Short mmCIF file of C-alpha atoms in Angstrom, two decimals:
data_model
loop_
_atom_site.label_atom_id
_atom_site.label_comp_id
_atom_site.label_asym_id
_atom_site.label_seq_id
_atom_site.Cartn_x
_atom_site.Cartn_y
_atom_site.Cartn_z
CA UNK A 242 -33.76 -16.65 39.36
CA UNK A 243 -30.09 -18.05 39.58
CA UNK A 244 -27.52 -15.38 40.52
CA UNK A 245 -25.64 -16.92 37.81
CA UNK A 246 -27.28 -16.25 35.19
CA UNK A 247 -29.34 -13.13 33.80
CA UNK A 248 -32.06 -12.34 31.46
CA UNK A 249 -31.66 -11.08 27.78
CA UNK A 250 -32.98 -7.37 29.36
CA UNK A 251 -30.65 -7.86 32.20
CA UNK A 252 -27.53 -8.14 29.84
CA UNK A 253 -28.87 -5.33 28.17
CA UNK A 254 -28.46 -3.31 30.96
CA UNK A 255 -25.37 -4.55 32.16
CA UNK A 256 -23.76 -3.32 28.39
CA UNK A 257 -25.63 -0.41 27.98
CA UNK A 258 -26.66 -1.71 24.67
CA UNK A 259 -30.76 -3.07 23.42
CA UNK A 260 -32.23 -5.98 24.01
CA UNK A 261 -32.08 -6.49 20.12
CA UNK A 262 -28.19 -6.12 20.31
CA UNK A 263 -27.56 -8.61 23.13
CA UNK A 264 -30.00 -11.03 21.01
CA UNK A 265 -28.19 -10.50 17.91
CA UNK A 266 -24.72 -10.83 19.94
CA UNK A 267 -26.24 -14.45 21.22
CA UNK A 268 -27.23 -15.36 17.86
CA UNK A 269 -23.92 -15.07 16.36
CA UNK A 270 -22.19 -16.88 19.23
CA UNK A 271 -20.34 -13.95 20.80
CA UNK A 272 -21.74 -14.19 23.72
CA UNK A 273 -22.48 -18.11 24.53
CA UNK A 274 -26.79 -18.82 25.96
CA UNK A 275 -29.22 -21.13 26.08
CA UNK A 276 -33.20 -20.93 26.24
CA UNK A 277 -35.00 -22.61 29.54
CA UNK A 278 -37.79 -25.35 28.37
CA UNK A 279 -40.18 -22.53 28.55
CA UNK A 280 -38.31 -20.67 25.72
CA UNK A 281 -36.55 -18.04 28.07
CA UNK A 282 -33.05 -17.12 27.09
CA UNK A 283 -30.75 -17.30 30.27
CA UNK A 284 -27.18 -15.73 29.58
CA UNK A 285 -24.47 -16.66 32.40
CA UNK A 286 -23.42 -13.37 34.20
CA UNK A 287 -19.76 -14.57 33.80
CA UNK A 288 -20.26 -14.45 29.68
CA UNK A 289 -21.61 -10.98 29.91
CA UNK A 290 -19.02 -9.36 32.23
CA UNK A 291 -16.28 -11.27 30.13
CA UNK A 292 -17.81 -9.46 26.89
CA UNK A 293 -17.84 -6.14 29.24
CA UNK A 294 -14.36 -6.54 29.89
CA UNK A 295 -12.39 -4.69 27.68
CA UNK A 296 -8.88 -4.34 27.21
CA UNK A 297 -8.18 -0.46 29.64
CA UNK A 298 -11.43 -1.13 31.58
CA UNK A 299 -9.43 -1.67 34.52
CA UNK A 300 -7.75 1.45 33.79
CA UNK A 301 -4.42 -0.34 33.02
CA UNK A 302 -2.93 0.21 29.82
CA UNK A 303 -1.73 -2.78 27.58
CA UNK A 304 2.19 -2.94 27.28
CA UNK A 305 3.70 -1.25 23.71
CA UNK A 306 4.42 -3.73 20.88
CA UNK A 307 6.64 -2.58 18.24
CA UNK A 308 3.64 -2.72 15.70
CA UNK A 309 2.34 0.30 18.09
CA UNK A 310 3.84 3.36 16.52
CA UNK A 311 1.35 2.71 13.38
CA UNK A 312 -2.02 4.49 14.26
CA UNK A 313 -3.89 2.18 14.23
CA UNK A 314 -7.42 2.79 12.04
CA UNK A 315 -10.38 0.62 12.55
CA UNK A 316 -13.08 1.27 9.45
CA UNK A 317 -16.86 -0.22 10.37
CA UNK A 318 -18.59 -0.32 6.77
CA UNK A 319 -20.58 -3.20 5.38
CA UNK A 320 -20.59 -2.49 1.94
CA UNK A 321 -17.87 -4.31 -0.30
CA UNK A 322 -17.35 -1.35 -2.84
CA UNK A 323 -17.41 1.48 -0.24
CA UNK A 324 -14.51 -0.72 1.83
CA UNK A 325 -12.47 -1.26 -1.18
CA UNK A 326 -12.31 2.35 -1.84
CA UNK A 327 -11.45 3.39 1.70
CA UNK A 328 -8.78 0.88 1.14
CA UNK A 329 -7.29 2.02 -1.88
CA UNK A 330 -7.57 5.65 -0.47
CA UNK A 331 -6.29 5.46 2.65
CA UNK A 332 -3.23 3.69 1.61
CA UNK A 333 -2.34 5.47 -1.06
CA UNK A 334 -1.91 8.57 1.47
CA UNK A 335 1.43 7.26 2.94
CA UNK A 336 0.33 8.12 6.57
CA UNK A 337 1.88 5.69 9.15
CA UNK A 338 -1.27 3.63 9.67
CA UNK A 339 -2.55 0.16 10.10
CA UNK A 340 -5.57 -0.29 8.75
CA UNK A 341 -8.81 -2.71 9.20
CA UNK A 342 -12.02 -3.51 8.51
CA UNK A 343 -15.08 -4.84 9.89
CA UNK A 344 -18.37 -5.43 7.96
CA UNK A 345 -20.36 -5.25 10.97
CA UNK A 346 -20.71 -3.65 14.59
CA UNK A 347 -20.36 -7.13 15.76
CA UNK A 348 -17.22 -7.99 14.65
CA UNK A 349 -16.26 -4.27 15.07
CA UNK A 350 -16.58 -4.52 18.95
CA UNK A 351 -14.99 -7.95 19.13
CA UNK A 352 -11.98 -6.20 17.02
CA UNK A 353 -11.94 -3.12 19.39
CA UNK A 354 -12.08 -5.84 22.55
CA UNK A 355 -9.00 -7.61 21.42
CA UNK A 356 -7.39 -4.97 19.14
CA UNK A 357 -8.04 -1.49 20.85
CA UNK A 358 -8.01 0.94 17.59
CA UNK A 359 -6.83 4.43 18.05
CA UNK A 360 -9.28 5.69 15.37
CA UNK A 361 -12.48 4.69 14.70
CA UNK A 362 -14.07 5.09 11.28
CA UNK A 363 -17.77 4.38 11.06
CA UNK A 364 -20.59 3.66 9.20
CA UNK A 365 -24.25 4.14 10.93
CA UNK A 366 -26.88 2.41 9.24
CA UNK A 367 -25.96 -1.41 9.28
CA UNK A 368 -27.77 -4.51 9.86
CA UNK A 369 -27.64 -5.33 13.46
CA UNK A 370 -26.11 -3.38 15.72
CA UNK A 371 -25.68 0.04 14.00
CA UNK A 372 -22.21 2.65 14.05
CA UNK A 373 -24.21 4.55 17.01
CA UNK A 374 -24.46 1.36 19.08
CA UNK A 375 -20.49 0.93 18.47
CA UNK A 376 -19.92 4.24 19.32
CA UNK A 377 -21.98 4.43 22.22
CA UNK A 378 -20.67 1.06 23.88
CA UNK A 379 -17.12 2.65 23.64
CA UNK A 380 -17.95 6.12 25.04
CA UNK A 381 -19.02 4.06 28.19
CA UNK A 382 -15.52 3.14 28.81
CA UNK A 383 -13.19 5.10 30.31
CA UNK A 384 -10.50 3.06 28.87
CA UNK A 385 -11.30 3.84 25.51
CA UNK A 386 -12.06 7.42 26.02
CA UNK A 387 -8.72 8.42 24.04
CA UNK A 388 -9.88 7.22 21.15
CA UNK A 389 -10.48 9.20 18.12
CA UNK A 390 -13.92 8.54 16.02
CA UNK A 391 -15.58 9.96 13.12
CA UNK A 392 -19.15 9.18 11.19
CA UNK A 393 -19.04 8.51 7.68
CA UNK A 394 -22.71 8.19 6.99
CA UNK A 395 -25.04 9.59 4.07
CA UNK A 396 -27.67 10.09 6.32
CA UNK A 397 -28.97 13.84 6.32
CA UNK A 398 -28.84 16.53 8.80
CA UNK A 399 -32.29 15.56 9.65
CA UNK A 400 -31.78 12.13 10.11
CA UNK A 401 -28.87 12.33 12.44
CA UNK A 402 -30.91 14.41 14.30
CA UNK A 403 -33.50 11.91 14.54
CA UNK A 404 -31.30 9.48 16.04
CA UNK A 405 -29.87 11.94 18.57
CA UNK A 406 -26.94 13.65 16.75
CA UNK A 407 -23.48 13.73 16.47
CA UNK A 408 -22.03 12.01 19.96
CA UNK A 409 -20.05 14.47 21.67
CA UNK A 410 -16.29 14.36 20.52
CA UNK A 411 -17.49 12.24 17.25
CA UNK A 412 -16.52 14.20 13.79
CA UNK A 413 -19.29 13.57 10.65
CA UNK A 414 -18.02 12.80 7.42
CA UNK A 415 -21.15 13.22 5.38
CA UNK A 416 -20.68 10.72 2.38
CA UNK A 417 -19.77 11.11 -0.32
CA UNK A 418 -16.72 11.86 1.60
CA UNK A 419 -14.71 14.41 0.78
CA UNK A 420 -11.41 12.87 1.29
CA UNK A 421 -8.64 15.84 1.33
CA UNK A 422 -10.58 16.14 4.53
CA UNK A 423 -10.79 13.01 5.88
CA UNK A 424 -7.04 12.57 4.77
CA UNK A 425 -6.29 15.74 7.11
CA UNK A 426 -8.32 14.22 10.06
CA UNK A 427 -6.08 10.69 9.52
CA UNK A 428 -2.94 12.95 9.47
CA UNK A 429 -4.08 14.99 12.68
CA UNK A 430 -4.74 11.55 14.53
CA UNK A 431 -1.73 10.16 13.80
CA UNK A 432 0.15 12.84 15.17
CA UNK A 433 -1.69 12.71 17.95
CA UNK A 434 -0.44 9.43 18.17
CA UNK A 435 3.40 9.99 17.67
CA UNK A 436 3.14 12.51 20.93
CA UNK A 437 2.93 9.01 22.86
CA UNK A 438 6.46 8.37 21.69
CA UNK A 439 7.77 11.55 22.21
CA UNK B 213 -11.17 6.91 -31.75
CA UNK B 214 -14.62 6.49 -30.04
CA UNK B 215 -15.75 7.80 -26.73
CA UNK B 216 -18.30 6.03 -24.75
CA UNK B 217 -20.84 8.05 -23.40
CA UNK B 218 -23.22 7.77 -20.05
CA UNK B 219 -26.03 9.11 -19.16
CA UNK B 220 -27.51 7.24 -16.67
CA UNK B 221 -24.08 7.19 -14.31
CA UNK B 222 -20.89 9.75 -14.26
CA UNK B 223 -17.91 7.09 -14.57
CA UNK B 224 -15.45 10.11 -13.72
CA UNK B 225 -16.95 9.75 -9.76
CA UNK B 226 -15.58 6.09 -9.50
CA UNK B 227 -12.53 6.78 -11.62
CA UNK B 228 -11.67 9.56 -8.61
CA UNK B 229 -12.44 7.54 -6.41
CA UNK B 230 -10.00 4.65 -7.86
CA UNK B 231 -7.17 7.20 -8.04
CA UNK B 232 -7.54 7.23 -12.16
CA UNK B 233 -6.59 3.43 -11.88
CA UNK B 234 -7.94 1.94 -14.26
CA UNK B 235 -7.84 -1.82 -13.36
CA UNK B 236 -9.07 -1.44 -9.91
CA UNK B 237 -12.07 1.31 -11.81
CA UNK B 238 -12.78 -2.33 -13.78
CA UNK B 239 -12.63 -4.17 -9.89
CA UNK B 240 -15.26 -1.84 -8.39
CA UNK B 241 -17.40 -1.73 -11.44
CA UNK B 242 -17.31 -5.82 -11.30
CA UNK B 243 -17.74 -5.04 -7.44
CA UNK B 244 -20.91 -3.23 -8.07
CA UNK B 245 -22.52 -5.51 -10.83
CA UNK B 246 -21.66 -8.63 -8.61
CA UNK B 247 -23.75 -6.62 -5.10
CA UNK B 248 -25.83 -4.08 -6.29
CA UNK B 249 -28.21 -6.65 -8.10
CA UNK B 250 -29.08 -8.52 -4.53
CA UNK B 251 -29.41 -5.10 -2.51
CA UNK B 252 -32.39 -4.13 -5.32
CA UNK B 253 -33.70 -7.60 -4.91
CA UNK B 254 -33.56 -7.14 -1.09
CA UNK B 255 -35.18 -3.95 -1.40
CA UNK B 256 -38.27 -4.64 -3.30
CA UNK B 257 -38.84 -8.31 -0.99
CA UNK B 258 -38.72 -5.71 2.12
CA UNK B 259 -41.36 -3.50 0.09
CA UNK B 260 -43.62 -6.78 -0.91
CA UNK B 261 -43.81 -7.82 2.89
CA UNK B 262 -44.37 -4.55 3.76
CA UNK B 263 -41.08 -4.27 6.38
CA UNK B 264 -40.44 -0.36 6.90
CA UNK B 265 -37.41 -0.65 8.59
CA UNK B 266 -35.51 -3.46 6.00
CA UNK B 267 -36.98 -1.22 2.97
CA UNK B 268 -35.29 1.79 4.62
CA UNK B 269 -32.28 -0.06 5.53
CA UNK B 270 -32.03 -1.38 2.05
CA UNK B 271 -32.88 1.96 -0.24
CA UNK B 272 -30.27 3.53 2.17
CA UNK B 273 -27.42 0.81 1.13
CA UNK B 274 -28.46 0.33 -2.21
CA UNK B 275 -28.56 4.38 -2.72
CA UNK B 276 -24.85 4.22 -1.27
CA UNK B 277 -24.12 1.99 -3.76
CA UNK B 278 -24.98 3.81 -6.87
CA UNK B 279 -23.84 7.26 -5.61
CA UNK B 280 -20.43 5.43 -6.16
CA UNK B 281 -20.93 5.38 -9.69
CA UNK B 282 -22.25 8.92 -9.95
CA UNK B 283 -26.31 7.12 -10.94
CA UNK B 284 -27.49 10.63 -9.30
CA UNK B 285 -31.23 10.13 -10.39
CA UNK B 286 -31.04 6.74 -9.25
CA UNK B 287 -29.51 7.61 -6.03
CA UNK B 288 -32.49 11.13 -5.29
CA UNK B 289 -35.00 7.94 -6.24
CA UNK B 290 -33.63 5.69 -3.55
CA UNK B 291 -33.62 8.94 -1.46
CA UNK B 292 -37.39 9.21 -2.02
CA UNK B 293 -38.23 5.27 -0.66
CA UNK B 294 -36.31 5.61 1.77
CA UNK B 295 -37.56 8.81 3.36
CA UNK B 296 -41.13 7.56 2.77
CA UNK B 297 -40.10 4.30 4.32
CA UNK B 298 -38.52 5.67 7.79
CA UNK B 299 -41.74 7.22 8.10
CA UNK B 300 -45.60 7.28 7.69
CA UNK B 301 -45.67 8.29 4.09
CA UNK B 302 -46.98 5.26 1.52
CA UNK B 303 -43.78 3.56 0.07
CA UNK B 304 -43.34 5.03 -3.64
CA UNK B 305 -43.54 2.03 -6.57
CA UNK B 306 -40.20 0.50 -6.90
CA UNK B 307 -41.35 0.47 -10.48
CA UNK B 308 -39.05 3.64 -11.89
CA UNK B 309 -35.51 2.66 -9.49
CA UNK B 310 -36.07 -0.29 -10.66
CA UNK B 311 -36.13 0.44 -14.44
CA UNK B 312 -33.70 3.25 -13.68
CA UNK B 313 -31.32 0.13 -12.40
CA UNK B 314 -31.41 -1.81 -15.45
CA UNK B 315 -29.89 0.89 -17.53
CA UNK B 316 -27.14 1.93 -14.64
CA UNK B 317 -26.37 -1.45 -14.50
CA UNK B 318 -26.11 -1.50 -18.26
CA UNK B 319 -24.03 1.58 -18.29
CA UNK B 320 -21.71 0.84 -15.37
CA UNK B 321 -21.28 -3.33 -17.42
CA UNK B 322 -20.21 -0.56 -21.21
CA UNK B 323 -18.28 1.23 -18.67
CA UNK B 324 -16.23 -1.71 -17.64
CA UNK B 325 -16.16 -3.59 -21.04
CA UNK B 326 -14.68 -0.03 -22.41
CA UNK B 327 -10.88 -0.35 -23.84
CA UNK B 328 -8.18 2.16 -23.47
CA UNK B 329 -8.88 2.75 -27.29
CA UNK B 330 -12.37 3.79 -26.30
CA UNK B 331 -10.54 6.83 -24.24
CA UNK B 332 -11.53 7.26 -20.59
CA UNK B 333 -14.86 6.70 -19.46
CA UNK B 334 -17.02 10.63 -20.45
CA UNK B 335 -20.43 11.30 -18.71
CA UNK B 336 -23.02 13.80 -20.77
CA UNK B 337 -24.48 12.10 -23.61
CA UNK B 338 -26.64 8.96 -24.87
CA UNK B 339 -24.67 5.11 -24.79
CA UNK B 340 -22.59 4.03 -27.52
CA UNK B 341 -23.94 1.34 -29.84
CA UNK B 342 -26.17 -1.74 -29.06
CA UNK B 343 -27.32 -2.42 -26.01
CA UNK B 344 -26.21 -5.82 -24.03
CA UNK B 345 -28.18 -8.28 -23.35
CA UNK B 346 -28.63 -9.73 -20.21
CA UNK B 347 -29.38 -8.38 -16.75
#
């Protein structure tokens, strides 16, 4: 095989992610492939490292902007009603924040690529790649390691067990949320945030 | 004046969650009439073909969905398909959610249509007048 170009399982190892997820990230164009004659997806090696390169990775950090005192709150959640609430909530609160929202884990990691949030807000169960396969991409780099991120899922006790648990450093907002305390965890990131400018 | 009155959903869980506004209470209700109908349709297609994984996927988003209008029995049903879905247990019949749905979605469409003269939304007893037609 070409040096250039790996396999759907190679991919998969080289992001730490499935096979399922690298298949879903080709079918939606975010990472560019092609399939041989013979059927067999090839994926150049230079799209998947360009995917794997994240803003930090190399361990520098990107230079402030004056948008960067906000915190800035990325919210994973594809349903429509349950996003329009956690809009009108969380800026009603009057917390210095910047909010956005993805409907998917795939546009969520493109958004954390480009946009590094400082707090993550996520949903698990989703169609494609899931809040766990978000969260576990970004606990592989060290450049993201700083960031703050909580579950808000209404899957039981049992069922997060099933899929492993809560990640380490990961708080669980079990839905429905109870959002004096979700409201506290915002304000206790974003002060964690204003220490930068101190 | 006339109170409305629900018994299939508990309006006061999406009026908290709206603040107390009422207009955007009358957006997520339309919110909820314009995707819950698809996710039930969704559901019982990943039931017909037999797909464990969409039918769990699908009584876990729909049950999301009507916990946001306070449809509690509705929601423990959902909770019942898709526990039996994510594992080896026979799927329940979609047969009571789905006849459960008609009326939340009935109650949730009176909830909306309700004027300020009605007085705010009050979960407990049986709906007010004649029923709408329609789904």
């Amino acid at each position: 095989m070409s040096s250039d170009v790996c396999t759907t399982q190679e991919a998969a190892e080289i992001l730490g992610i499935s096979v399922t997820s690298v298949q879903q990230l080709v079918e939606t164009g975010v990472i560019e492939a092609w399939k041989t004659k013979g059927g067999h997806r090839r994926i150049p090696i230079a799209a998947v490292y360009a995917y794997k390169n994240l803003p930090g990775a190399s361990g520098q950090a990107a230079a402030p902007s004056p948008r960067s005192k906000l915190t800035a709150v990325l919210v994973i959640e594809d349903n429509k009603m349950q996003r329009d609430i956690y809009e009108k909530k969380l800026s009603s609160w009057g917390l210095p924040i910047a909010l956005t929202f993805c409907e998917n884990g795939y546009q969520a990691l493109v958004e954390i690529a480009s946009h590094k949030p400082d707090v993550l807000l996520a949903d698990i169960v989703m169609e494609g790649i899931d809040g766990y396969e978000v969260i576990k991409t970004i606990q592989t780099y060290p450049g993201l390691a700083d960031m703050d991120i909580a579950i808000l899922s209404s899957l039981t006790g049992a069922e997060i067990e099933k899929r492993g648990g809560i990640p380490n450093g990961v708080v669980f907002f079990e839905k429905p949320i109870n959002y004096d305390e979700l409201r506290g965890y915002l304000r206790a990131c974003c002060a964690h945030k204003a220490r930068q400018f101190a | 004046m006339t109170h409305s009155r629900y018994i299939h959903i508990d309006p006061q869980v999406l009026l908290d969650a709206a603040d107390g506004d009422i207009a955007v209470f009358c957006d997520l209700c339309q919110t909820f009439l314009d995707i819950a109908p698809p996710m039930l349709r969704e559901l019982e297609a990943a039931v017909d073909r037999q797909d464990r994984a969409a039918a769990a996927r699908h009584s876990h988003s729909l049950k999301g969905t009507v916990a946001l209008v306070g449809a509690r029995e509705l929601a423990a049903l959902l909770q019942a398909v898709e526990s039996a879905a994510g594992s080896d247990a026979p799927i329940p019949d979609l047969a009571a959610p789905q006849a459960l749905f008609g009326s939340v979605a009935q109650e949730v469409r009176q909830c909306m249509n309700s004027t300020p003269a009605d007085g705010l939304p009050v979960a407990g007893a049986a709906p007010a007048s004649e029923p709408e037609s329609g789904t």
